[in-house]
Amino acid sequence: MKTILVVDDEFGIADTLSSILEDEGYRVITAINGEQGLARMAEVTPDLVIVDYMMPIKNGSEMLREMRKIPALSAIPVVMMSAVSEAVVKKECEFTAFLRKPFNLDAVLGVIVRLIGGPSSAPSA
Amino acid sequence: MTDAANEMEPLERVPSGIPGLDAILFGGFLKSGVYIIQGTPGSGKTILGNQICFNHVSGGGRALYVTLLAESHARMMLNLQPMRFFSLAPIPGSLYYVSAFQLLEEQGLSGLLDVVRREVRSHKATVLVLDGLVAAEEVARSPREFKKFIHELQVLASVVNCTMFLLTNGSNNAHPEHTMVDGLLELTDRTLALRSVRELHVRKLRGSACLRGAHTFRITEDGIELHPRIEALLANPSTQDECEPKRTTTGSTRLDEMFCGGLPCGTTTMLMGPSGTGKTTLGLHFLAASTRKEPGLLFGFYETPDRLLVNAQSLGLDLTERVRQGDVEMLWQPGTDDLLDALGGRLLDAVRRRGVKRLFVDGLRGFQMATIYPERLIHFFTALANELRVLGVTTLYTAETSQILGTDVHAPLLGISSIVENLVVLRFVELRTQIYRLLSIMKARYTDYDSSIREFHISRNGIDLADSFESAEALLMGVARPEDLAIFPPRKGTPHSRSDRRK
């Protein structure tokens, strides 16, 4: 079963995305900021990371930069989410895909399937 | 230590960027203060918080917006998008949005304080908005713990030079945190009869004077549009009364003669009378005398500027040219749901912008309809008259009286005649199936005046005022025969015309 890490400080977004993706058959772990996200990844290596850009303590781009320094995490695809435009966020970091908030379910699932396939496409590491 | 070294630095201001609010706060909030903005859901707190942030960053500051239990940031931005102050440009560079609710849930008030401290410092924020303070209060194990949290925020604000705004639902009932903070602003949204009115009250403000009481505001495409109560804003006129002994023409030579040389400059004159007597016509005469040195302004509620210009043309008054030259501006207030202080503010802005010296307000009823609290009107007009006087503006108001025919004259607003310096009454008189118009000066401060009643009529040459009282006297005594009215003979073809009598 594929594992997705969802990192978002906003109450409800991480929980809601988690519930929806679990309904789709994915395993989901969540975190509320970049620091927590890295701590979660030290316990479980996800197949995909969906992360919010603007967060307290460690934001999305800071978390992504640290991921790239860790060999076990450097190749994991990262979907960046934000209410601001992709062009603005791209100035700060390189990500695999972008979701503009507020997003709808089709957009989220479309990106996930494109990057890692369905929930049972291949076993997680 | 010298006296200078002993003195404390004066507190700097952080303007909100909202003109009416900064006027109420005498320049803005005090830097590094902690302020609560409270109000029921929908009262405008989030818009106010965001507007302060956007104005702050557009002035070079940096802001942090922290939400607790509130709408998602994306939703908030979508809702703010129609507002002119909103722009994505400063986000996230100088305006950063984070949510701290999860942290609050997991780590309590200490976790919240920790993240606020870290984020304010990392983003070098000089303004912080914490939206949803009630969520923090609910997590506090006691009122004391919550007060301690507020105190720690105040210490942080002072140390890192960050002005903080805590948004919360709430009523005016005393809350423990109210005693801690540097200021408390309350937003209300009430329905009175059929009208809804939004008001802002400054309930507390340490270290600064402010305009107390309720101030109305609207939420528009410009965000919060606040209109300080005119009588509070102008409790003292903005400048010295120069008191120049000059005269201003009314636009009618004979009326000027009745005032022994025209209206004293800076005075307010009320033209009172029933509908159709010629009040607006007299006002148009007054405006038509505007020049580059004495710019004029029409502030009207009834007829559109285009209609008035056509009307003026039909009276032989070339107002169109005056408007084209920029000597006259016409501001029409068509709204039937306007705010009294918005009207006052708009009028004064227009007066100041062009250095207006001749103001014609058509009519008083427009202001009466805009007020939620009728008992304010006398104070409002007093403040307005005082300010217009010191600005050297000679003002004409029209005021409609209810009685169309007859000798009784009732003031449209109790007490108004004591505010205006000059009072001119226009009325209809009926005699032998004809209606005639009469004018009299009932009162004139600072000048002698001719107290006689004069007949006048309105024609293609405008207002023509009799040069003596005789025709009016005859009309009022009921003894005038139409052919006796040498100045204003009856129209040909009427039963009493001379030509008919000769037949």
XYZ file of C-alpha atoms in Angstrom:
628
model
C 0.000 0.000 0.000
C 1.332 3.396 -0.975
C 2.052 5.848 1.834
C 1.473 9.559 1.568
C 2.693 12.176 4.057
C 0.419 15.239 4.269
C 1.957 18.267 5.960
C -0.255 21.284 6.600
C -0.618 23.669 9.526
C -4.251 24.485 8.742
C -6.704 22.680 10.900
C -8.929 20.408 8.908
C -6.935 20.279 5.686
C -4.529 17.573 6.758
C -7.354 15.616 8.456
C -9.731 15.936 5.517
C -7.130 15.014 2.933
C -6.088 12.135 5.133
C -9.655 10.778 5.361
C -10.230 11.112 1.615
C -6.962 9.461 0.642
C -7.536 6.656 3.111
C -10.937 6.114 1.519
C -9.091 5.830 -1.802
C -6.911 3.103 -0.294
C -3.723 5.008 0.527
C -2.012 4.933 3.874
C -1.691 8.490 5.197
C 0.461 10.060 7.872
C 0.141 13.711 8.809
C 2.173 16.548 10.323
C 1.405 20.170 11.161
C 4.676 21.790 10.152
C 7.929 21.049 8.346
C 9.802 20.047 11.482
C 7.143 17.508 12.410
C 7.064 16.351 8.791
C 10.791 15.513 8.832
C 10.339 13.732 12.170
C 7.528 11.610 10.661
C 9.723 10.746 7.673
C 12.438 9.519 10.012
C 9.888 6.932 11.257
C 8.169 6.054 7.964
C 9.473 6.766 4.476
C 6.513 7.898 2.383
C 6.048 7.355 -1.347
C 4.795 10.882 -1.783
C 4.787 14.087 0.235
C 2.035 16.686 -0.054
C 3.138 19.788 1.802
C 1.800 23.282 2.395
C 4.127 26.133 1.536
C 3.347 28.629 4.296
C 3.685 26.976 7.696
C 5.123 27.899 11.079
C 8.421 26.619 12.462
C 9.575 25.088 9.160
C 7.736 25.909 5.990
C 7.314 23.756 2.912
C 10.356 24.960 1.030
C 12.599 24.642 4.094
C 11.369 21.101 4.657
C 11.927 20.238 0.985
C 15.492 21.578 1.036
C 16.302 19.392 4.064
C 14.704 16.375 2.429
C 16.993 16.778 -0.565
C 20.019 16.503 1.728
C 18.897 13.142 3.132
C 19.621 10.281 0.670
C 16.650 8.192 1.770
C 14.288 11.123 1.175
C 15.878 13.012 -1.699
C 14.049 11.192 -4.491
C 10.570 11.274 -2.963
C 8.199 13.294 -5.165
C 6.857 16.399 -3.445
C 3.608 18.163 -4.202
C 3.646 21.735 -2.936
C 0.331 23.375 -1.975
C -0.325 27.081 -1.597
C -2.882 29.845 -1.940
C -0.249 31.882 -3.772
C 0.772 31.129 -7.339
C 3.176 28.430 -8.483
C 5.489 31.074 -9.940
C 5.944 32.698 -6.546
C 6.669 29.421 -4.770
C 9.005 28.255 -7.557
C 11.340 31.121 -6.716
C 11.971 29.465 -3.360
C 12.280 25.771 -4.222
C 11.967 23.043 -6.832
C 9.044 20.685 -6.332
C 7.596 17.892 -8.388
C 4.071 19.233 -8.742
C 1.956 22.108 -7.485
C -1.594 22.366 -6.166
C -3.174 25.821 -5.930
C -5.439 26.202 -2.915
C -8.340 25.841 -2.620
C -8.076 22.644 -4.618
C -10.699 20.088 -5.421
C -10.568 16.347 -4.993
C -10.120 15.574 -8.700
C -7.049 17.799 -8.873
C -5.498 16.130 -5.815
C -6.181 12.581 -6.965
C -5.048 13.403 -10.483
C -1.654 14.585 -9.285
C -1.219 11.627 -6.907
C -2.046 9.031 -9.543
C 0.239 10.732 -12.049
C 3.169 10.690 -9.633
C 2.821 7.386 -7.767
C -0.066 5.570 -9.377
C -2.946 3.991 -7.498
C -2.790 2.907 -3.849
C -1.658 -0.658 -4.622
C 0.538 -0.100 -7.696
C 3.686 -1.198 -5.870
C 4.571 -1.939 -2.254
C 5.966 0.971 -0.211
C 9.582 0.891 1.046
C 21.776 62.238 34.340
C 20.490 65.158 32.269
C 16.796 65.890 31.883
C 16.989 64.906 28.222
C 18.558 61.577 29.095
C 15.914 61.040 31.745
C 13.042 61.523 29.349
C 11.322 58.528 27.788
C 11.036 58.188 24.034
C 7.600 59.247 22.856
C 5.508 56.333 21.621
C 5.466 55.904 17.874
C 2.254 55.348 16.006
C 1.407 52.492 13.699
C -1.304 53.765 11.362
C -4.000 51.307 10.424
C -4.064 52.829 6.941
C -7.833 53.227 7.254
C -8.374 57.014 7.193
C -11.406 57.167 9.463
C -9.880 54.776 11.990
C -6.607 56.688 12.198
C -8.585 59.877 12.769
C -10.458 58.209 15.638
C -7.169 56.985 17.108
C -5.462 60.363 16.625
C -2.916 58.921 14.233
C -3.082 55.165 14.684
C -2.213 52.502 17.190
C 0.728 52.814 19.529
C 3.668 50.793 18.349
C 4.287 47.475 20.103
C 0.912 47.604 21.787
C -1.452 44.658 22.024
C -5.015 45.352 20.943
C -8.139 43.247 21.039
C -10.605 43.629 18.192
C -13.826 41.978 19.193
C -17.131 41.548 17.450
C -19.827 39.057 16.628
C -19.382 36.789 13.615
C -19.763 38.803 10.425
C -18.979 42.111 12.060
C -15.834 42.615 9.968
C -12.949 41.590 12.239
C -11.141 39.443 9.679
C -11.458 42.125 7.003
C -10.154 44.731 9.446
C -7.263 42.508 10.508
C -6.279 41.825 6.913
C -6.694 45.444 5.872
C -4.350 46.532 8.640
C -1.811 43.948 7.455
C -1.999 44.914 3.797
C -1.775 48.624 4.574
C 1.162 47.972 6.868
C 3.155 46.003 4.302
C 2.399 48.478 1.545
C 4.110 51.042 3.771
C 7.226 48.886 4.033
C 6.309 46.893 7.136
C 6.123 43.123 7.546
C 3.103 41.288 8.854
C 2.224 37.855 10.156
C -1.366 36.598 10.150
C -1.912 33.659 12.487
C -5.231 31.863 12.441
C -6.514 29.627 15.166
C -10.003 28.324 14.521
C -10.958 30.342 11.472
C -11.664 29.893 7.773
C -8.883 28.390 5.678
C -6.323 30.816 4.314
C -7.224 30.030 0.734
C -10.907 30.659 1.424
C -10.062 33.855 3.259
C -8.020 35.113 0.328
C -10.786 34.255 -2.113
C -13.226 36.229 0.014
C -10.819 39.161 0.255
C -10.047 39.195 -3.451
C -12.819 41.678 -4.382
C -11.358 44.177 -1.916
C -9.130 46.860 -3.430
C -6.563 46.592 -0.628
C -5.982 42.892 -1.360
C -3.104 41.731 -3.491
C -1.195 38.485 -3.735
C 2.022 40.415 -4.435
C 3.236 40.803 -0.829
C 2.405 37.176 0.033
C 4.485 35.434 1.322
C 7.422 37.836 1.169
C 6.167 40.518 3.542
C 2.800 39.092 4.591
C 2.807 35.536 5.849
C -0.156 33.372 6.820
C 0.093 30.436 9.213
C -2.332 28.383 11.227
C -1.539 27.546 14.825
C -4.686 25.700 15.835
C -3.189 22.236 15.704
C -0.251 23.406 17.756
C -2.635 24.936 20.251
C -4.521 21.630 20.473
C -1.349 19.623 20.964
C 0.744 21.955 23.098
C -1.667 24.443 24.674
C -1.006 28.127 25.268
C 2.719 27.643 25.787
C 2.969 25.979 22.375
C 1.009 28.807 20.827
C 3.180 31.424 22.456
C 6.256 29.567 21.328
C 5.202 29.470 17.693
C 4.142 33.132 17.738
C 7.528 34.098 19.143
C 9.433 32.053 16.597
C 7.374 33.179 13.608
C 7.344 36.870 14.523
C 11.120 36.762 14.819
C 11.800 34.628 11.761
C 9.568 36.789 9.563
C 10.670 40.014 11.285
C 7.023 40.891 11.592
C 6.201 44.379 12.806
C 2.482 43.619 12.855
C 0.883 40.399 14.051
C -2.771 39.474 13.726
C -3.945 36.524 15.797
C -7.359 35.553 14.446
C -9.533 33.428 16.725
C -8.404 34.321 20.232
C -11.475 32.585 21.634
C -9.874 29.247 20.734
C -6.900 30.122 22.938
C -9.190 31.167 25.752
C -11.016 27.837 25.597
C -7.770 25.936 25.964
C -6.671 27.948 29.015
C -7.082 25.982 32.223
C -8.031 29.114 34.161
C -8.645 32.849 33.633
C -5.304 33.400 35.332
C -3.481 31.245 32.797
C -5.110 33.150 29.981
C -4.177 36.519 31.485
C -0.628 35.236 31.808
C -0.630 34.320 28.124
C -1.801 37.825 27.193
C 0.858 39.318 29.443
C 3.550 37.233 27.764
C 2.310 38.398 24.375
C 2.628 41.986 25.583
C 6.177 41.409 26.726
C 6.992 39.802 23.393
C 5.364 42.676 21.495
C 7.476 45.170 23.357
C 10.738 43.260 23.018
C 10.463 42.556 19.300
C 8.700 45.844 18.390
C 5.679 44.155 16.968
C 2.181 45.634 17.211
C -0.332 42.885 17.847
C -4.027 42.566 17.066
C -6.021 39.781 18.693
C -9.320 39.104 16.969
C -12.082 37.517 18.969
C -15.804 36.973 19.072
C -17.203 38.462 22.175
C -19.467 40.894 23.827
C -18.774 43.948 25.851
C -19.017 41.907 29.037
C -15.806 42.190 30.999
C -13.267 39.545 30.143
C -10.046 39.046 32.090
C -7.889 39.874 29.078
C -9.571 43.267 28.662
C -7.714 44.554 31.681
C -4.385 43.443 30.227
C -4.383 44.784 26.710
C -3.485 48.263 25.535
C -6.687 48.776 23.637
C -10.057 47.278 22.938
C -12.043 47.953 19.787
C -15.527 46.610 19.370
C -17.310 46.068 16.069
C -21.080 45.772 16.141
C -23.682 45.096 13.501
C -27.202 45.981 14.584
C -30.584 46.209 12.965
C -32.697 49.212 13.900
C -36.181 49.124 12.453
C -35.376 48.065 8.880
C -31.845 49.401 8.683
C -28.662 47.617 9.587
C -25.837 49.686 10.934
C -22.242 48.741 11.614
C -20.445 50.639 14.338
C -16.986 50.729 15.828
C -16.408 51.705 19.438
C -13.041 52.294 21.036
C -13.749 50.850 24.464
C -10.222 51.306 25.763
C -7.035 52.920 24.513
C -3.995 53.282 26.729
C -1.545 56.069 26.111
C -3.656 58.070 23.701
C -6.764 60.099 23.351
C -9.371 58.887 20.915
C -12.776 59.847 19.599
C -15.126 58.030 21.890
C -18.619 56.811 21.144
C -19.983 54.900 18.193
C -18.646 55.532 14.693
C -20.445 54.038 11.734
C -18.693 52.049 9.067
C -19.421 50.120 5.917
C -17.735 47.182 4.283
C -17.227 47.991 0.621
C -14.790 47.190 -2.148
C -12.352 49.391 -0.266
C -12.663 47.185 2.788
C -13.649 48.862 6.027
C -14.818 52.432 5.326
C -15.074 54.164 8.658
C -16.876 57.461 9.158
C -16.023 59.181 12.447
C -18.951 60.932 14.047
C -18.801 64.445 12.665
C -19.635 66.124 15.938
C -16.835 64.205 17.668
C -14.347 64.752 14.837
C -15.112 68.465 14.671
C -15.628 69.088 18.367
C -13.062 71.811 17.804
C -12.927 73.401 14.357
C -9.840 72.467 12.380
C -8.494 75.978 12.084
C -8.805 79.534 13.375
C -11.871 81.556 12.536
C -10.428 84.335 10.386
C -13.637 86.328 10.773
C -13.203 88.470 7.688
C -15.863 91.165 7.368
C -16.525 90.364 3.716
C -19.777 89.858 1.878
C -20.797 87.190 -0.604
C -23.416 87.857 -3.251
C -26.532 85.700 -3.163
C -26.646 85.880 -6.940
C -29.679 88.167 -6.770
C -28.973 91.905 -6.646
C -32.212 92.709 -4.847
C -31.714 89.981 -2.271
C -28.210 91.319 -1.687
C -29.766 94.709 -1.068
C -32.151 93.171 1.446
C -29.068 91.810 3.230
C -27.487 95.255 3.034
C -24.719 94.138 0.739
C -24.945 90.364 0.497
C -24.413 87.491 2.881
C -21.682 87.844 5.490
C -18.869 85.468 4.518
C -18.747 82.149 6.276
C -22.367 82.276 7.391
C -25.016 79.609 6.930
C -28.347 80.578 5.435
C -31.425 78.425 5.453
C -33.969 78.846 2.671
C -37.188 77.487 4.109
C -40.419 76.969 2.294
C -42.789 74.474 0.740
C -41.960 72.565 -2.389
C -42.037 74.677 -5.530
C -41.486 78.083 -3.963
C -38.086 78.550 -5.583
C -35.543 77.448 -3.001
C -33.459 75.464 -5.473
C -33.742 78.305 -7.975
C -32.297 80.736 -5.448
C -29.540 78.214 -4.766
C -28.725 78.031 -8.471
C -28.442 81.819 -8.565
C -26.027 81.602 -5.675
C -23.949 78.935 -7.441
C -23.947 80.772 -10.739
C -22.039 83.580 -9.030
C -19.123 81.213 -8.350
C -15.726 82.144 -9.763
C -12.242 80.755 -9.755
C -11.540 82.726 -6.582
C -14.850 81.672 -5.043
C -15.381 78.095 -6.183
C -18.853 76.701 -5.708
C -20.201 73.289 -4.749
C -23.660 71.845 -5.061
C -24.295 69.012 -2.617
C -27.686 67.724 -3.689
C -30.023 64.833 -3.009
C -32.921 65.238 -5.371
C -32.285 66.358 -8.908
C -29.408 65.023 -10.911
C -26.683 67.450 -11.994
C -27.819 67.168 -15.628
C -31.368 68.144 -14.755
C -30.192 71.030 -12.633
C -28.004 72.326 -15.445
C -30.965 72.224 -17.833
C -33.078 73.923 -15.200
C -30.441 76.607 -14.704
C -30.257 77.134 -18.454
C -34.011 77.693 -18.567
C -33.575 80.386 -15.929
C -30.906 82.162 -17.933
C -28.133 81.000 -15.600
C -25.078 79.662 -17.374
C -24.087 77.064 -14.796
C -22.905 74.682 -17.487
C -20.071 77.048 -18.315
C -19.245 77.458 -14.621
C -19.031 73.687 -14.306
C -16.956 73.402 -17.453
C -14.528 76.020 -16.179
C -14.190 74.175 -12.900
C -15.728 76.998 -10.862
C -18.636 74.808 -9.796
C -18.735 71.133 -8.856
C -21.972 69.217 -8.509
C -22.098 66.249 -6.169
C -25.307 64.298 -6.215
C -26.100 61.840 -3.417
C -28.669 59.486 -4.866
C -28.509 56.908 -2.106
C -31.507 56.364 0.045
C -29.511 54.257 2.476
C -26.548 56.489 3.138
C -24.779 57.198 6.417
C -24.967 60.650 7.988
C -21.253 60.835 8.779
C -20.356 59.534 5.312
C -22.329 62.430 3.856
C -20.653 64.922 6.170
C -17.229 63.518 5.373
C -17.900 63.571 1.642
C -19.093 67.165 1.798
C -16.101 68.377 3.792
C -13.654 66.486 1.563
C -15.141 68.180 -1.493
C -15.017 71.589 0.205
C -11.385 71.175 1.236
C -10.260 69.629 -2.031
C -11.217 72.686 -4.102
C -11.145 75.402 -1.472
C -14.893 75.888 -1.933
C -16.260 79.245 -0.798
C -19.881 78.899 -1.964
C -21.737 75.816 -0.844
C -25.312 75.049 -1.804
C -26.872 72.067 -0.003
C -30.157 70.946 -1.548
C -31.599 70.024 0.999
C -31.668 69.347 4.649
C -34.012 66.378 4.276
C -31.265 64.334 2.633
C -29.291 64.428 5.878
C -32.380 63.745 7.961
C -33.108 60.592 5.978
C -29.560 59.314 6.447
C -29.500 59.453 10.210
C -30.175 56.473 12.404
C -30.409 58.682 15.483
C -32.467 61.832 14.750
C -31.456 63.421 18.057
C -27.927 63.771 16.668
C -28.856 66.101 13.868
C -28.583 69.377 15.738
C -25.122 68.458 17.014
C -24.135 67.305 13.541
C -25.231 70.534 11.885
C -23.659 72.638 14.610
C -20.299 70.952 14.082
C -20.624 71.217 10.308
C -21.591 74.889 10.431
C -18.683 75.685 12.751
C -16.211 73.964 10.459
C -17.570 75.558 7.310
C -17.385 78.934 9.000
C -13.705 78.657 9.830
C -13.033 77.440 6.295
C -14.628 80.660 5.062
C -17.466 78.856 3.280
C -20.745 80.692 2.791
C -23.466 78.066 2.822
C -27.036 77.896 1.625
C -29.286 75.058 2.735
C -32.765 74.398 1.448
C -35.328 73.007 3.853
C -38.796 72.003 2.843
C -41.682 72.902 5.092
C -44.799 70.816 5.093
C -47.488 73.440 4.805
C -47.961 74.403 1.169
C -50.268 77.354 1.608
C -50.900 79.521 4.600
C -49.091 81.761 7.003
C -47.774 79.142 9.433
C -44.120 78.271 9.050
C -42.793 75.223 10.880
C -39.073 74.626 11.090
C -38.227 71.245 9.526
C -35.862 70.411 12.363
C -36.330 71.570 15.917
C -33.544 73.908 16.890
C -32.109 74.319 13.402
C -33.003 77.988 13.197
C -30.734 78.667 16.155
C -27.752 77.162 14.303
C -28.055 79.046 11.065
C -27.054 82.683 10.970
C -29.598 83.705 8.355
C -33.108 82.507 7.768
C -35.047 83.248 4.603
C -38.626 82.081 4.313
C -40.351 81.536 0.994
C -44.058 80.925 0.789
C -47.060 80.794 -1.410
C -49.976 83.115 -1.070
C -53.262 82.597 -2.792
C -55.379 85.479 -3.995
C -58.304 85.398 -6.353
C -57.415 82.014 -7.838
C -53.788 82.984 -8.431
C -50.779 81.757 -6.510
C -48.043 84.235 -5.693
C -44.642 83.856 -4.147
C -43.331 85.810 -1.197
C -39.900 86.034 0.405
C -38.825 87.443 3.722
C -35.685 87.487 5.818
C -36.643 86.246 9.257
C -33.215 86.462 10.798
C -29.722 87.633 9.928
C -26.802 87.627 12.335
C -23.852 89.912 11.804
C -25.742 92.235 9.457
C -28.623 94.592 9.207
C -31.337 93.462 6.876
C -34.567 94.551 5.290
C -37.304 92.755 7.171
C -40.023 93.575 4.655
C -41.844 90.840 2.789
C -41.251 90.925 -0.939
C -43.071 89.362 -3.779
C -41.014 87.497 -6.374
C -41.513 85.407 -9.423
C -39.529 82.966 -11.463
C -39.156 83.362 -15.178
C -36.748 82.759 -17.992
C -34.611 85.443 -16.381
C -34.434 83.622 -13.099
C -35.720 85.041 -9.859
C -37.100 88.526 -10.025
C -37.592 90.022 -6.590
C -39.767 93.092 -6.110
C -37.859 96.191 -5.158
C -40.392 97.145 -2.493
C -42.892 95.603 -0.122
C -45.964 97.189 -1.652
C -47.156 94.346 -3.837
C -46.619 91.852 -1.066
C -48.516 94.036 1.361
C -51.422 94.252 -1.025
C -51.440 90.505 -1.495
C -51.368 89.774 2.183
C -54.098 92.279 2.938
C -56.196 90.619 0.293
C -56.914 93.936 -1.319
C -54.683 93.648 -4.331
C -56.385 93.362 -7.635
C -54.249 91.647 -10.231
C -54.114 94.770 -12.402
C -52.767 96.695 -9.441
C -49.677 94.524 -9.459
C -47.673 96.882 -11.629
C -44.534 94.905 -11.306
C -46.042 91.573 -12.131
C -49.115 92.099 -14.328
C -51.343 89.066 -14.882
C -50.803 87.038 -18.015
C -52.751 87.985 -21.129
C -55.866 85.991 -21.604
C -56.524 85.563 -17.904
C -59.899 86.895 -16.700
C -58.351 89.856 -14.967
C -55.878 91.009 -17.581
C -56.010 94.662 -18.603
C -56.517 93.778 -22.250
C -59.572 91.740 -21.346
C -60.996 94.533 -19.241
C -60.612 96.993 -22.097
C -62.775 94.822 -24.339
